[in-house]
PDB file of C-alpha atoms and ligand atoms in Angstrom:
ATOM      1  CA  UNK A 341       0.000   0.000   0.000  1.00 94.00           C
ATOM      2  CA  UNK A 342       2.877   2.382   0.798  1.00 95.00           C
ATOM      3  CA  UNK A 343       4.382   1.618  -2.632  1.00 97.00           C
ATOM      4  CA  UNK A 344       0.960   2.134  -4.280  1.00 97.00           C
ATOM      5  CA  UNK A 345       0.602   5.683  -2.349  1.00 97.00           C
ATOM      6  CA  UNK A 346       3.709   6.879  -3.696  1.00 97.00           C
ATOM      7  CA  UNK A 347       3.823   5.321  -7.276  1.00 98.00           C
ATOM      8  CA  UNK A 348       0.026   7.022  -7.699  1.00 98.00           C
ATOM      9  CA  UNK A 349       1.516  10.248  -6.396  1.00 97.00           C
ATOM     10  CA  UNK A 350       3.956  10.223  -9.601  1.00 96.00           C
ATOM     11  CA  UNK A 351       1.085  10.222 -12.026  1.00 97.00           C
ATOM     12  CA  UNK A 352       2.593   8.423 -14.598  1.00 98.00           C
ATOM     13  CA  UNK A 353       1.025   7.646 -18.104  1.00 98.00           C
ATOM     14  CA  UNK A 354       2.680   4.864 -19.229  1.00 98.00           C
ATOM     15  CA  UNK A 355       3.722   2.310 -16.031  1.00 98.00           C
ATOM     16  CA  UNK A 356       5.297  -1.155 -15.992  1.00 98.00           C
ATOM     17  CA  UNK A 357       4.394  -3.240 -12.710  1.00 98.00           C
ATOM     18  CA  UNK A 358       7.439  -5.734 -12.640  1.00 98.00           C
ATOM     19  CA  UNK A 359       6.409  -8.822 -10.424  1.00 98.00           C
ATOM     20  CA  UNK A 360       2.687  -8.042  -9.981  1.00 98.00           C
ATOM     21  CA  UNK A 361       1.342 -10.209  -7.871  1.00 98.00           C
ATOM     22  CA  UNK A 362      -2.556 -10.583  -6.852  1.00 97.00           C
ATOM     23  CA  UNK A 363      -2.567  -7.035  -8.837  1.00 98.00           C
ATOM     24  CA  UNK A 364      -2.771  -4.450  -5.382  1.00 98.00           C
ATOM     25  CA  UNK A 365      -0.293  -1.689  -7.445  1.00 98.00           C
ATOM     26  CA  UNK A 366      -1.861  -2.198 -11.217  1.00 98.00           C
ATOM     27  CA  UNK A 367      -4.792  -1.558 -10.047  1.00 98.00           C
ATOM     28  CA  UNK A 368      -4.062   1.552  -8.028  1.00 98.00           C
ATOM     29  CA  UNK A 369      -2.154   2.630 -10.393  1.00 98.00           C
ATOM     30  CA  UNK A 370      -4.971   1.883 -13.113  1.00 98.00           C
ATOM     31  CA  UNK A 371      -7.586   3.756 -11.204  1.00 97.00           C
ATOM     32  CA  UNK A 372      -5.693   6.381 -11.230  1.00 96.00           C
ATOM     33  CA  UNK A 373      -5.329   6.445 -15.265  1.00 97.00           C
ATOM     34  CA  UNK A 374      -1.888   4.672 -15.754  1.00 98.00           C
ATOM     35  CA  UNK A 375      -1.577   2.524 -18.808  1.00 98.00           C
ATOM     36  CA  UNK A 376      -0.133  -0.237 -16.955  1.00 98.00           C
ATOM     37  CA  UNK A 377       1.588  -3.382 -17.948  1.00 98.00           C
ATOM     38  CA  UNK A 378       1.767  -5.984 -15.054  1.00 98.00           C
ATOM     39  CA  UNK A 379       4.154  -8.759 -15.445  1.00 98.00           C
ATOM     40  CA  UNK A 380       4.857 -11.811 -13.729  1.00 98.00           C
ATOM     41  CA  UNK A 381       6.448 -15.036 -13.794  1.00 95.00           C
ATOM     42  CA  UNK A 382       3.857 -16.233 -11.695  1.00 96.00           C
ATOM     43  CA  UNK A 383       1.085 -17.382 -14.165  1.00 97.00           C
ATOM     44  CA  UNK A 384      -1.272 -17.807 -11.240  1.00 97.00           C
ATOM     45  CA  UNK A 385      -0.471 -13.885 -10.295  1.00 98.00           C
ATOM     46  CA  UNK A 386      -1.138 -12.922 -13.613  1.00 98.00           C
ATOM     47  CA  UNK A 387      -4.805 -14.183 -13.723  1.00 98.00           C
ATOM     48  CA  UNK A 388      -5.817 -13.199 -10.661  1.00 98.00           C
ATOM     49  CA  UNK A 389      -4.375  -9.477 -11.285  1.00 98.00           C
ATOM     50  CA  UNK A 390      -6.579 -10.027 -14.026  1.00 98.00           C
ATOM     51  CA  UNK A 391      -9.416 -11.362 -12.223  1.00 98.00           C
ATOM     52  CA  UNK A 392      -9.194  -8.577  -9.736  1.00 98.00           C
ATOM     53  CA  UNK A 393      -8.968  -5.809 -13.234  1.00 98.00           C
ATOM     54  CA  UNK A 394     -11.751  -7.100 -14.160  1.00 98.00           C
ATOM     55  CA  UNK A 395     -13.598  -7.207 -11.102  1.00 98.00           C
ATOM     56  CA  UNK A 396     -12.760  -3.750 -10.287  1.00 97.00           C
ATOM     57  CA  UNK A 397     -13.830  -1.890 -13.561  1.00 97.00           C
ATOM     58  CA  UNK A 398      -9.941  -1.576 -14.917  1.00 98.00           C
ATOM     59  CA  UNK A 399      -8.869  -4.214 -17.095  1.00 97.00           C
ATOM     60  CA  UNK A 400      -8.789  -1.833 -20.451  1.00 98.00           C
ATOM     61  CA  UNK A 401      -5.687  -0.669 -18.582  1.00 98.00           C
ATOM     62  CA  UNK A 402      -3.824  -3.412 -17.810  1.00 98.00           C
ATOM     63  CA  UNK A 403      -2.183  -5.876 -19.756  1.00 98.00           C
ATOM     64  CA  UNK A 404      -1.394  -8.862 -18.074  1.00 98.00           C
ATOM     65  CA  UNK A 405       1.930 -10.655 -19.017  1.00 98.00           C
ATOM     66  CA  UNK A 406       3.640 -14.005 -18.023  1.00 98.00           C
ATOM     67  CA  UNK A 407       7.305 -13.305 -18.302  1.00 97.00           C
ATOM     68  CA  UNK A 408      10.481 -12.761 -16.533  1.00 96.00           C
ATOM     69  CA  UNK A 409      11.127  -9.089 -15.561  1.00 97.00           C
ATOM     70  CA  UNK A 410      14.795  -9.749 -16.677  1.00 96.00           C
ATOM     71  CA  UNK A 411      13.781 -10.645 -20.273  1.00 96.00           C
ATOM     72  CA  UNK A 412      11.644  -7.608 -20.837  1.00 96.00           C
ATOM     73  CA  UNK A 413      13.241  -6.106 -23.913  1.00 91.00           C
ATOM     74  CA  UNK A 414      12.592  -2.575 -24.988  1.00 91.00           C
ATOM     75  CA  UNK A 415      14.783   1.071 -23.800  1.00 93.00           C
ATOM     76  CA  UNK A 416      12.383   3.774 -21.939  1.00 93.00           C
ATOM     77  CA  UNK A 417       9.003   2.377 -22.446  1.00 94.00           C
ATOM     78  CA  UNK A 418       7.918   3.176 -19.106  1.00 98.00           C
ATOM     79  CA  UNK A 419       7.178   6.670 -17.501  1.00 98.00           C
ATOM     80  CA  UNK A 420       6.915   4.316 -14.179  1.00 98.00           C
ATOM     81  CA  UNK A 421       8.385   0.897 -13.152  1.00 98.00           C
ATOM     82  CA  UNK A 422       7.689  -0.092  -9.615  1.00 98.00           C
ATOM     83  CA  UNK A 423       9.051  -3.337  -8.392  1.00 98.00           C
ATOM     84  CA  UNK A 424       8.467  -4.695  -4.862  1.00 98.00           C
ATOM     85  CA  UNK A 425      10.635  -7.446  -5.146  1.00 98.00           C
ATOM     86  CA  UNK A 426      11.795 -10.938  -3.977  1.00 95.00           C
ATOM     87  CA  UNK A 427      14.752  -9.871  -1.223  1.00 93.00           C
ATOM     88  CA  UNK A 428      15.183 -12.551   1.236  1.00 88.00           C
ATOM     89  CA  UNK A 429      18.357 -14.377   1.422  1.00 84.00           C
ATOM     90  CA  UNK A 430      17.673 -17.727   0.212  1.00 83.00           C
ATOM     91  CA  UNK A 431      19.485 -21.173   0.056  1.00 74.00           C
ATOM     92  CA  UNK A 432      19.401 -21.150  -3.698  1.00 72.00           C
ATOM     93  CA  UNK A 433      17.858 -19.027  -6.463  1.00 71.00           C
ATOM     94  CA  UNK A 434      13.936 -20.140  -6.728  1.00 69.00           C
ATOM     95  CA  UNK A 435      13.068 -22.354  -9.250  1.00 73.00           C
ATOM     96  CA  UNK A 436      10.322 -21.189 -11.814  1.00 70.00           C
ATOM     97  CA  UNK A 437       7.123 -23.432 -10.386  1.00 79.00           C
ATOM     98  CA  UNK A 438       8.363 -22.713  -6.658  1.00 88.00           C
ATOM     99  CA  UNK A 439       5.535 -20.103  -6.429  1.00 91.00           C
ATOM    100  CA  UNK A 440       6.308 -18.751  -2.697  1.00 88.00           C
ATOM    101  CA  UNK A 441       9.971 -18.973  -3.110  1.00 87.00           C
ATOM    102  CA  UNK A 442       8.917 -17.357  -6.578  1.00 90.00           C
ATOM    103  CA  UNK A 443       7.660 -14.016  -4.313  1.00 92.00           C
ATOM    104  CA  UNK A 444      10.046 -14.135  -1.264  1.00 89.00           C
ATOM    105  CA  UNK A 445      13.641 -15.857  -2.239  1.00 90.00           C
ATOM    106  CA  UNK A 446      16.222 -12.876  -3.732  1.00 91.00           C
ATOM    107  CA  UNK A 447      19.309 -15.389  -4.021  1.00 89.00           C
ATOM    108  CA  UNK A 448      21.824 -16.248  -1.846  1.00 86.00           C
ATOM    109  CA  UNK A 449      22.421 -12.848  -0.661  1.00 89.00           C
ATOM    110  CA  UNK A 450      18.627 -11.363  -1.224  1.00 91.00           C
ATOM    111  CA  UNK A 451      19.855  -8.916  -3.780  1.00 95.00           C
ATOM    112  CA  UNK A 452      19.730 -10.687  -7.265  1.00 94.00           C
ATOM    113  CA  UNK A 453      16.508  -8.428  -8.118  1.00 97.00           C
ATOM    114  CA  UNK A 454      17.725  -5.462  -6.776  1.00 98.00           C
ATOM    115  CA  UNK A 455      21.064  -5.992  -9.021  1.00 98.00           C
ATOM    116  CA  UNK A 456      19.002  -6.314 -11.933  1.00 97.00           C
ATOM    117  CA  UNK A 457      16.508  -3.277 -10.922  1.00 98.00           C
ATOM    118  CA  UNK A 458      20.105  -0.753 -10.571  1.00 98.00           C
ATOM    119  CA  UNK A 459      21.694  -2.591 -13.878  1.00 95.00           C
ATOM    120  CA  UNK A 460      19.314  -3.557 -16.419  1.00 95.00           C
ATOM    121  CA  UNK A 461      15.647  -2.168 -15.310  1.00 96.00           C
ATOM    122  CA  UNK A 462      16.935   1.335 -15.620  1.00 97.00           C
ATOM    123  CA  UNK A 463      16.576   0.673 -19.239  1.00 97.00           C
ATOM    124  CA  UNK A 464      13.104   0.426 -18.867  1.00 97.00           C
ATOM    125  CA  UNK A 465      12.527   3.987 -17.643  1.00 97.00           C
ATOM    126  CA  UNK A 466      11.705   6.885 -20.164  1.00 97.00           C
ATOM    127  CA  UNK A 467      13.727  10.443 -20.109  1.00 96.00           C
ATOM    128  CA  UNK A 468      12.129  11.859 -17.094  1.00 96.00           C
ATOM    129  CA  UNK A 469      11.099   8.685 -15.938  1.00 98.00           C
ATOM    130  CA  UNK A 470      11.555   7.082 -12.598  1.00 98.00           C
ATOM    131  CA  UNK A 471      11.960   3.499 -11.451  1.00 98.00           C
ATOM    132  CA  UNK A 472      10.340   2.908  -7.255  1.00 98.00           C
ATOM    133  CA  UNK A 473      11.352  -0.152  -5.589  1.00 98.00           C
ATOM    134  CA  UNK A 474      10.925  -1.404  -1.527  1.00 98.00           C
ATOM    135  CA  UNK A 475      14.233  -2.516   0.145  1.00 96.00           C
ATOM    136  CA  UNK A 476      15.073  -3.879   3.153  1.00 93.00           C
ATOM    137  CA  UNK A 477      17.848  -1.932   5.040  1.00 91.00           C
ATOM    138  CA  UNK A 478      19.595  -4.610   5.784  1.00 87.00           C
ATOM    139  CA  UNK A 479      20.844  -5.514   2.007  1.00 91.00           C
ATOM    140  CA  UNK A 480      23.087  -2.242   1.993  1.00 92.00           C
ATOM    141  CA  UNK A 481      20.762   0.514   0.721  1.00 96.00           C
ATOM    142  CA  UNK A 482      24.191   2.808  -0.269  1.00 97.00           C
ATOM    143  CA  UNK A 483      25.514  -0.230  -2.533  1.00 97.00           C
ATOM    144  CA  UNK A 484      21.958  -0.206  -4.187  1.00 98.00           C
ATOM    145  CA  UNK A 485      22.077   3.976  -4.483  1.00 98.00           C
ATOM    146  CA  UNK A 486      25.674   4.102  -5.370  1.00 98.00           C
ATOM    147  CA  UNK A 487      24.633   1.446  -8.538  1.00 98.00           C
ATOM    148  CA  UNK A 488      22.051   3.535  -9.668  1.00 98.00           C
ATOM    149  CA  UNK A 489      24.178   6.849  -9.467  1.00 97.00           C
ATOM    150  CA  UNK A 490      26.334   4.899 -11.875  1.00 97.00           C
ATOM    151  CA  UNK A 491      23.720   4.404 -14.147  1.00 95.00           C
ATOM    152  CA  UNK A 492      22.846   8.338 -13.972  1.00 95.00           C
ATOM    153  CA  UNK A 493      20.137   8.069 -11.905  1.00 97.00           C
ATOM    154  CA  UNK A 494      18.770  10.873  -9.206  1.00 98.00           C
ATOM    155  CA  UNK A 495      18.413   9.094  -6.356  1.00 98.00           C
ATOM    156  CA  UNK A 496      16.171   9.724  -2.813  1.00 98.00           C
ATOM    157  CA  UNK A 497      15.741   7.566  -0.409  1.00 98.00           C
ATOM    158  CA  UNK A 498      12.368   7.385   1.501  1.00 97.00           C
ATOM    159  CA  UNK A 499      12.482   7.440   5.692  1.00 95.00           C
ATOM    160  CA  UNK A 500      12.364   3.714   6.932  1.00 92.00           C
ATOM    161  CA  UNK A 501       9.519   2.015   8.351  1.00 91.00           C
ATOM    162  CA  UNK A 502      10.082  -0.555  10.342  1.00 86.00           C
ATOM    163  CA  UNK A 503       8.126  -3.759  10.584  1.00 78.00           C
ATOM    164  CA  UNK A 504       7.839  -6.531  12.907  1.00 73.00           C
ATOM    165  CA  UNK A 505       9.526 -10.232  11.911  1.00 69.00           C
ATOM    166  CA  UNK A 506       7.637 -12.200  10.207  1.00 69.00           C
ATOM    167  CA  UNK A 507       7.415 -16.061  10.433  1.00 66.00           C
ATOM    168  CA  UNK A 508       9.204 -16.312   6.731  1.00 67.00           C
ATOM    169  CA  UNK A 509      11.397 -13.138   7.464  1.00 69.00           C
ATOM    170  CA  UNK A 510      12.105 -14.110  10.968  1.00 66.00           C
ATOM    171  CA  UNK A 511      13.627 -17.934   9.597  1.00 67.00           C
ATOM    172  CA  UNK A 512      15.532 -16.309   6.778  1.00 68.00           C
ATOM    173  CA  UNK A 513      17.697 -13.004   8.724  1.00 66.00           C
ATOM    174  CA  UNK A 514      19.781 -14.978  11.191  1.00 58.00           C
ATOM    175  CA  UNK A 515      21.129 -16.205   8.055  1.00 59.00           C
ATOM    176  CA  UNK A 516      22.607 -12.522   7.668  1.00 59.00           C
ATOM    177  CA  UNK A 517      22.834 -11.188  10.730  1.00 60.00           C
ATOM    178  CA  UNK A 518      21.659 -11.917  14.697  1.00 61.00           C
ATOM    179  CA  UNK A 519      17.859 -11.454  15.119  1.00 60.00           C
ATOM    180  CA  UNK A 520      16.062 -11.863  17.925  1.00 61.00           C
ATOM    181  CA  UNK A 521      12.540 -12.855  18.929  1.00 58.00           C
ATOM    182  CA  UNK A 522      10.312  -9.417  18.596  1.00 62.00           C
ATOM    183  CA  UNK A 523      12.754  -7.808  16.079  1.00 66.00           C
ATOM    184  CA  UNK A 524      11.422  -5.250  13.631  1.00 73.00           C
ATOM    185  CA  UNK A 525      13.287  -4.822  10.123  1.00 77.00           C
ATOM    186  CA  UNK A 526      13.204  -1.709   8.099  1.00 88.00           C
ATOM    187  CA  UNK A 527      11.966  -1.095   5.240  1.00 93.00           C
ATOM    188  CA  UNK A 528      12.232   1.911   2.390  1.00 96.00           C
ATOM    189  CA  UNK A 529      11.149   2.952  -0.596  1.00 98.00           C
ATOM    190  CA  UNK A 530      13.899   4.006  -3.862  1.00 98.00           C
ATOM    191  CA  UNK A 531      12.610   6.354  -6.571  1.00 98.00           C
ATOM    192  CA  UNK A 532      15.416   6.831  -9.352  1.00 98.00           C
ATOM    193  CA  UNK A 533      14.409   9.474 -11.608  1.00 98.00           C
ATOM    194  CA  UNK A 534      16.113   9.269 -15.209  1.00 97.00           C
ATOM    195  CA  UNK A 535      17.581  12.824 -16.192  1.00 90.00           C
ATOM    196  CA  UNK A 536      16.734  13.986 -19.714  1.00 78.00           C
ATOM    197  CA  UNK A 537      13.522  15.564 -21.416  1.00 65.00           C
TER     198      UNK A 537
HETATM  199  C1  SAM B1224       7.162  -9.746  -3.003  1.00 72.57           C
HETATM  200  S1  SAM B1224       6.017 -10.261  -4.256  1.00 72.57           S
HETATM  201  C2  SAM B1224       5.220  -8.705  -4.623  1.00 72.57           C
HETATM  202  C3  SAM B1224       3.845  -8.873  -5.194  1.00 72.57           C
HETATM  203  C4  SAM B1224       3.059  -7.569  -5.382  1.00 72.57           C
HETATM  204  N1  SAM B1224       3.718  -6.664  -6.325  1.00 72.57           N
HETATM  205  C5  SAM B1224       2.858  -6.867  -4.071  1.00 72.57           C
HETATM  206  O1  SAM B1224       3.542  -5.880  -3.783  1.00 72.57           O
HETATM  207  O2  SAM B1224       2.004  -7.314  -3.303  1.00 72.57           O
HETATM  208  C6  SAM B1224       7.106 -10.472  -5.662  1.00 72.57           C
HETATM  209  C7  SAM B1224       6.396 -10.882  -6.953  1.00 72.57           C
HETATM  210  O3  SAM B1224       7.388 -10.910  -8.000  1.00 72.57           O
HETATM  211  C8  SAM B1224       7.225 -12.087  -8.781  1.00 72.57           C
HETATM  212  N2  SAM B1224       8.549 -12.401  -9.360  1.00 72.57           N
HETATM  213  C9  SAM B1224       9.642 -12.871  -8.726  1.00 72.57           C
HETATM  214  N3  SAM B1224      10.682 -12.946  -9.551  1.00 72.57           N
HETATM  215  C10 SAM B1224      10.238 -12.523 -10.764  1.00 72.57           C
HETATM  216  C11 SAM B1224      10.860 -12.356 -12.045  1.00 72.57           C
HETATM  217  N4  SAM B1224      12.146 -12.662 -12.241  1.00 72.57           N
HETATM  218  N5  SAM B1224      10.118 -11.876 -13.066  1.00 72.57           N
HETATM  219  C12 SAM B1224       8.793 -11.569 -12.876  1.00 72.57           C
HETATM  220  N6  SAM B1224       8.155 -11.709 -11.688  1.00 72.57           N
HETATM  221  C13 SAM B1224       8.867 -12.163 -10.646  1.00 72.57           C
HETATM  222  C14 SAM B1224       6.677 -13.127  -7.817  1.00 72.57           C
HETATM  223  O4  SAM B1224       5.994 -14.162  -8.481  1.00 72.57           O
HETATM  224  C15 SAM B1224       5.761 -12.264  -6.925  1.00 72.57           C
HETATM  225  O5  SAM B1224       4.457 -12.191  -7.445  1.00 72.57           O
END
């Protein structure tokens, strides 16, 4: 929802939803007049996103596709691309069919998504354009600014908010770091806004 509030604020014409899941930002971002293209590798995700379009009165604003974000071909299609994506540290990348690894697992170190977001889904974004992703403090938010700098990106950083463990959270961070019973992790939001006209 926090995503949604700020990606709506950025009133965007033309927005790519990379790993869309039951549909929650395309169809914010719908009803508030984005063309959006939601994307997942999830093919269950992708029809209920478009069960939920539909539902809702949106669907001749959303185009549903099954596909891996890191295929997506094309160079600043996208006035938008908001990603909240996979970032827990996992034992191994997920396989394609492993659904809930498919929505939680980020590789070994959590990042693999986020590498891609700085290195490759820049290219997405339009002159003028931004790319908004969540990340969780604890995967080294300057590494992740300092990448998109490189890529000529403005870059803000969002205050933290800070959430409570969660049963799938709270097995995966000792892997990184000591945790504790109660713990809260943080999390923030990146806009990258792509220079130009
Ligand atoms: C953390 S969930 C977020 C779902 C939804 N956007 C939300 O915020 O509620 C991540 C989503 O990304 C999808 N996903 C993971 N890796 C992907 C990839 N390489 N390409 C496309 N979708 C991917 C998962 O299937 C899952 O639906």
């Amino acid at each position: 929802m926090w995503l949604s509030d700020l990606a709506v604020d950025q009133r965007a014409e033309r927005v790519l939803v990379a790993g869309c899941g039951a549909g929650l930002l395309p169809l914010r971002l719908a009803r508030g007049g984005a063309s959006v293209t939601a994307v997942d590798m999830n093919p269950h995700a992708v029809t209920c996103c478009l069960h939920n379009a539909y539902a809702n009165g949106v669907h001749d604003r959303i185009n549903g596709i099954v596909a891996d974000m890191r295929e997506l071909d094309g160079r600043g299609e996208y006035d938008l691309v908001v990603c909240n994506p996979p970032q827990l540290p996992a034992s191994a990348d997920p396989r394609p069919a492993d659904w809930v690894a498919l929505a939680n697992d980020g590789g070994r170190d959590g990042r693999s998504l986020i590498d891609w977001l700085c290195e490759d889904g820049t290219r997405l974004v339009s002159a003028g354009g931004a790319l908004m992703f969540t990340h969780f403090t604890f995967l080294d938010v300057e590494r992740t600014v300092a990448a998109l700098r490189a890529q000529g990106m403005r870059v803000t950083v969002s205050e933290p908010l800070h959430k409570p463990l969660g049963r799938l959270s709270g097995e995966r961070l000792p892997r990184l770091t000591e945790w504790r019973e109660g713990d809260h992790y943080s999390v923030v939001i990146i806009t990258a806004r792509k220079l130009g006209i």
